[in-house]
PDB file of C-alpha atoms in Angstrom:
ATOM      1  CA  UNK A 137      -9.932 157.614  -8.542  1.00 91.00           C
ATOM      2  CA  UNK A 138     -12.888 158.897  -6.989  1.00 96.00           C
ATOM      3  CA  UNK A 139     -14.114 162.383  -7.718  1.00 97.00           C
ATOM      4  CA  UNK A 140     -14.875 164.834  -5.012  1.00 98.00           C
ATOM      5  CA  UNK A 141     -16.961 168.001  -5.049  1.00 98.00           C
ATOM      6  CA  UNK A 142     -17.191 171.168  -3.240  1.00 98.00           C
ATOM      7  CA  UNK A 143     -18.916 174.140  -3.819  1.00 97.00           C
ATOM      8  CA  UNK A 144     -19.204 177.230  -2.328  1.00 97.00           C
ATOM      9  CA  UNK A 145     -20.822 180.833  -2.910  1.00 98.00           C
ATOM     10  CA  UNK A 146     -18.927 183.754  -2.412  1.00 98.00           C
ATOM     11  CA  UNK A 147     -19.956 187.885  -2.486  1.00 98.00           C
ATOM     12  CA  UNK A 148     -17.490 189.458  -4.596  1.00 97.00           C
ATOM     13  CA  UNK A 149     -17.240 189.335  -8.549  1.00 96.00           C
ATOM     14  CA  UNK A 150     -16.143 185.893 -10.797  1.00 97.00           C
ATOM     15  CA  UNK A 151     -12.879 188.834 -11.603  1.00 97.00           C
ATOM     16  CA  UNK A 152     -12.240 188.972  -7.928  1.00 97.00           C
ATOM     17  CA  UNK A 153     -12.405 184.928  -6.730  1.00 98.00           C
ATOM     18  CA  UNK A 154     -10.277 184.230 -10.346  1.00 98.00           C
ATOM     19  CA  UNK A 155      -7.813 186.790  -8.215  1.00 98.00           C
ATOM     20  CA  UNK A 156      -7.570 184.991  -4.880  1.00 97.00           C
ATOM     21  CA  UNK A 157      -7.055 181.201  -6.663  1.00 98.00           C
ATOM     22  CA  UNK A 158      -4.927 181.774  -9.959  1.00 98.00           C
ATOM     23  CA  UNK A 159      -1.998 184.877  -8.920  1.00 96.00           C
ATOM     24  CA  UNK A 160       1.401 184.271  -7.457  1.00 95.00           C
ATOM     25  CA  UNK A 161       0.399 186.693  -4.708  1.00 96.00           C
ATOM     26  CA  UNK A 162      -2.813 184.985  -3.799  1.00 97.00           C
ATOM     27  CA  UNK A 163      -2.712 181.583  -3.929  1.00 97.00           C
ATOM     28  CA  UNK A 164      -0.426 180.488  -1.242  1.00 97.00           C
ATOM     29  CA  UNK A 165      -2.442 182.332   1.163  1.00 97.00           C
ATOM     30  CA  UNK A 166      -5.662 179.903   0.434  1.00 97.00           C
ATOM     31  CA  UNK A 167      -3.383 176.473  -0.654  1.00 97.00           C
ATOM     32  CA  UNK A 168      -1.934 177.117   2.757  1.00 96.00           C
ATOM     33  CA  UNK A 169      -4.624 175.246   4.552  1.00 96.00           C
ATOM     34  CA  UNK A 170      -3.705 172.124   2.351  1.00 94.00           C
ATOM     35  CA  UNK A 171      -0.222 172.869   4.032  1.00 94.00           C
ATOM     36  CA  UNK A 172       1.716 175.646   5.334  1.00 95.00           C
ATOM     37  CA  UNK A 173       4.229 177.272   3.192  1.00 96.00           C
ATOM     38  CA  UNK A 174       2.283 175.424  -0.048  1.00 96.00           C
ATOM     39  CA  UNK A 175       2.768 177.035  -3.645  1.00 96.00           C
ATOM     40  CA  UNK A 176       2.683 176.301  -7.399  1.00 97.00           C
ATOM     41  CA  UNK A 177       5.282 176.903 -10.144  1.00 96.00           C
ATOM     42  CA  UNK A 178       3.878 177.947 -12.730  1.00 97.00           C
ATOM     43  CA  UNK A 179       2.932 181.189 -15.187  1.00 97.00           C
ATOM     44  CA  UNK A 180      -0.811 180.154 -14.732  1.00 97.00           C
ATOM     45  CA  UNK A 181      -1.213 179.782 -18.702  1.00 97.00           C
ATOM     46  CA  UNK A 182      -2.860 176.850 -20.773  1.00 97.00           C
ATOM     47  CA  UNK A 183      -1.128 173.839 -21.824  1.00 97.00           C
ATOM     48  CA  UNK A 184       1.623 175.265 -18.950  1.00 98.00           C
ATOM     49  CA  UNK A 185       2.945 172.524 -16.861  1.00 97.00           C
ATOM     50  CA  UNK A 186       2.345 173.546 -13.151  1.00 98.00           C
ATOM     51  CA  UNK A 187       4.231 172.263 -10.321  1.00 97.00           C
ATOM     52  CA  UNK A 188       2.308 171.633  -6.892  1.00 97.00           C
ATOM     53  CA  UNK A 189       4.821 172.020  -3.980  1.00 96.00           C
ATOM     54  CA  UNK A 190       5.463 172.460  -0.024  1.00 95.00           C
ATOM     55  CA  UNK A 191       8.989 174.321   0.703  1.00 93.00           C
ATOM     56  CA  UNK A 192      10.408 170.792   1.319  1.00 92.00           C
ATOM     57  CA  UNK A 193      10.391 170.350  -2.678  1.00 91.00           C
ATOM     58  CA  UNK A 194       7.277 167.373  -2.183  1.00 95.00           C
ATOM     59  CA  UNK A 195       4.595 167.845  -4.482  1.00 94.00           C
ATOM     60  CA  UNK A 196       2.664 167.347  -7.416  1.00 95.00           C
ATOM     61  CA  UNK A 197       3.557 167.698 -11.141  1.00 96.00           C
ATOM     62  CA  UNK A 198       0.758 169.094 -13.634  1.00 96.00           C
ATOM     63  CA  UNK A 199      -0.270 171.057 -16.718  1.00 97.00           C
ATOM     64  CA  UNK A 200      -3.010 173.341 -17.221  1.00 98.00           C
ATOM     65  CA  UNK A 201      -5.491 171.113 -19.417  1.00 98.00           C
ATOM     66  CA  UNK A 202      -7.785 174.306 -19.958  1.00 98.00           C
ATOM     67  CA  UNK A 203      -8.402 177.524 -18.549  1.00 98.00           C
ATOM     68  CA  UNK A 204     -10.734 179.980 -19.419  1.00 98.00           C
ATOM     69  CA  UNK A 205     -10.365 182.977 -17.611  1.00 97.00           C
ATOM     70  CA  UNK A 206     -12.395 184.164 -14.807  1.00 98.00           C
ATOM     71  CA  UNK A 207     -14.456 180.741 -15.897  1.00 98.00           C
ATOM     72  CA  UNK A 208     -12.888 177.708 -16.087  1.00 98.00           C
ATOM     73  CA  UNK A 209      -9.415 176.973 -14.655  1.00 98.00           C
ATOM     74  CA  UNK A 210      -8.474 171.892 -14.884  1.00 98.00           C
ATOM     75  CA  UNK A 211      -5.525 170.528 -13.710  1.00 98.00           C
ATOM     76  CA  UNK A 212      -4.581 167.088 -15.208  1.00 97.00           C
ATOM     77  CA  UNK A 213      -1.968 165.850 -12.535  1.00 95.00           C
ATOM     78  CA  UNK A 214       1.222 163.324 -13.480  1.00 94.00           C
ATOM     79  CA  UNK A 215       2.273 161.907 -10.729  1.00 92.00           C
ATOM     80  CA  UNK A 216       4.318 163.197  -7.569  1.00 93.00           C
ATOM     81  CA  UNK A 217       7.258 165.440  -6.870  1.00 95.00           C
ATOM     82  CA  UNK A 218       9.788 164.153  -4.286  1.00 93.00           C
ATOM     83  CA  UNK A 219      12.658 166.843  -2.677  1.00 89.00           C
ATOM     84  CA  UNK A 220      12.538 167.933  -6.081  1.00 89.00           C
ATOM     85  CA  UNK A 221      12.138 165.483  -8.689  1.00 92.00           C
ATOM     86  CA  UNK A 222       9.562 164.191 -10.526  1.00 92.00           C
ATOM     87  CA  UNK A 223       9.012 160.057  -9.176  1.00 91.00           C
ATOM     88  CA  UNK A 224       7.370 157.756 -11.590  1.00 84.00           C
ATOM     89  CA  UNK A 225       6.708 155.216  -8.926  1.00 87.00           C
ATOM     90  CA  UNK A 226       2.969 152.912  -8.942  1.00 83.00           C
ATOM     91  CA  UNK A 227       2.282 155.353  -6.534  1.00 83.00           C
ATOM     92  CA  UNK A 228       2.768 157.897  -8.614  1.00 84.00           C
ATOM     93  CA  UNK A 229       1.920 156.425 -11.481  1.00 85.00           C
ATOM     94  CA  UNK A 230      -1.802 155.996  -9.587  1.00 86.00           C
ATOM     95  CA  UNK A 231      -2.381 160.063 -10.092  1.00 87.00           C
ATOM     96  CA  UNK A 232      -1.695 160.179 -13.882  1.00 87.00           C
ATOM     97  CA  UNK A 233      -4.263 162.063 -15.520  1.00 89.00           C
ATOM     98  CA  UNK A 234      -6.719 162.679 -12.185  1.00 94.00           C
ATOM     99  CA  UNK A 235      -8.253 166.256 -13.249  1.00 97.00           C
ATOM    100  CA  UNK A 236      -8.667 169.400 -10.623  1.00 97.00           C
ATOM    101  CA  UNK A 237     -11.172 172.141 -11.717  1.00 98.00           C
ATOM    102  CA  UNK A 238     -12.804 175.076 -10.691  1.00 98.00           C
ATOM    103  CA  UNK A 239     -15.565 176.485 -11.898  1.00 98.00           C
ATOM    104  CA  UNK A 240     -16.624 180.052 -11.523  1.00 98.00           C
ATOM    105  CA  UNK A 241     -20.701 181.449 -12.084  1.00 98.00           C
ATOM    106  CA  UNK A 242     -21.443 184.916 -11.369  1.00 95.00           C
ATOM    107  CA  UNK A 243     -24.925 185.587 -10.656  1.00 93.00           C
ATOM    108  CA  UNK A 244     -26.628 189.197  -9.685  1.00 92.00           C
ATOM    109  CA  UNK A 245     -22.822 190.491  -8.278  1.00 89.00           C
ATOM    110  CA  UNK A 246     -22.149 186.956  -6.273  1.00 97.00           C
ATOM    111  CA  UNK A 247     -19.622 183.925  -7.578  1.00 98.00           C
ATOM    112  CA  UNK A 248     -20.625 180.524  -6.805  1.00 98.00           C
ATOM    113  CA  UNK A 249     -17.101 177.974  -6.991  1.00 98.00           C
ATOM    114  CA  UNK A 250     -17.758 174.244  -7.931  1.00 98.00           C
ATOM    115  CA  UNK A 251     -14.595 172.241  -7.796  1.00 98.00           C
ATOM    116  CA  UNK A 252     -14.319 168.633  -8.869  1.00 98.00           C
ATOM    117  CA  UNK A 253     -11.545 166.546  -7.645  1.00 96.00           C
ATOM    118  CA  UNK A 254      -9.724 162.971  -8.366  1.00 97.00           C
ATOM    119  CA  UNK A 255      -8.012 161.119  -5.992  1.00 94.00           C
ATOM    120  CA  UNK A 256      -6.992 158.260  -4.582  1.00 91.00           C
ATOM    121  CA  UNK A 257      -8.745 156.578  -1.789  1.00 92.00           C
ATOM    122  CA  UNK A 258      -5.986 157.726   0.577  1.00 91.00           C
ATOM    123  CA  UNK A 259      -6.686 160.678   0.363  1.00 93.00           C
ATOM    124  CA  UNK A 260     -10.256 160.909   0.346  1.00 96.00           C
ATOM    125  CA  UNK A 261     -10.524 161.786   4.164  1.00 97.00           C
ATOM    126  CA  UNK A 262      -8.148 164.203   4.285  1.00 96.00           C
ATOM    127  CA  UNK A 263      -9.683 166.178   1.230  1.00 96.00           C
ATOM    128  CA  UNK A 264     -13.118 165.579   2.992  1.00 97.00           C
ATOM    129  CA  UNK A 265     -12.033 167.458   5.907  1.00 97.00           C
ATOM    130  CA  UNK A 266      -9.213 170.100   4.685  1.00 96.00           C
ATOM    131  CA  UNK A 267     -11.510 171.222   1.502  1.00 96.00           C
ATOM    132  CA  UNK A 268     -14.424 172.971   3.135  1.00 97.00           C
ATOM    133  CA  UNK A 269     -11.367 175.075   5.121  1.00 97.00           C
ATOM    134  CA  UNK A 270     -10.199 175.789   1.841  1.00 97.00           C
ATOM    135  CA  UNK A 271     -13.324 177.260   0.192  1.00 98.00           C
ATOM    136  CA  UNK A 272     -13.478 179.355   3.337  1.00 97.00           C
ATOM    137  CA  UNK A 273     -10.388 180.405   3.245  1.00 97.00           C
ATOM    138  CA  UNK A 274     -11.131 181.426  -0.716  1.00 98.00           C
ATOM    139  CA  UNK A 275     -14.617 182.967   0.371  1.00 97.00           C
ATOM    140  CA  UNK A 276     -12.792 185.296   3.135  1.00 97.00           C
ATOM    141  CA  UNK A 277      -9.888 185.994   0.711  1.00 97.00           C
ATOM    142  CA  UNK A 278     -12.035 187.288  -2.097  1.00 97.00           C
ATOM    143  CA  UNK A 279     -15.057 189.299   0.052  1.00 96.00           C
TER     144      UNK A 279
END
């Protein structure tokens, strides 16, 4: 696993940025840069299951490892979903316990968003190309 880090400063309160990141209404708007029609199936509560999905039913199953509202959200990835079913093969197992975190720090009405995510070598280039686009979209939706 490699840990990738991304940052941006957003001209909005941490509450506004949080609402953009982690609500059923807004999450699909910014995550669509990764795959059109992406969404999360969850109640957004600490300890809850969360499935990150695309319309075909493929995606990733995870848990909400830690949640401090308007400050920190950490996902613990557990494996892949294929056609709506959890997969427990070697490729899926490689993602077991990979973390993805979002930290918000507000300073003078601006919010610094710090993202850290574990990934396999196979996805490093994809995330390095796509995550900056996602940050741009989060900024646009929040400001």
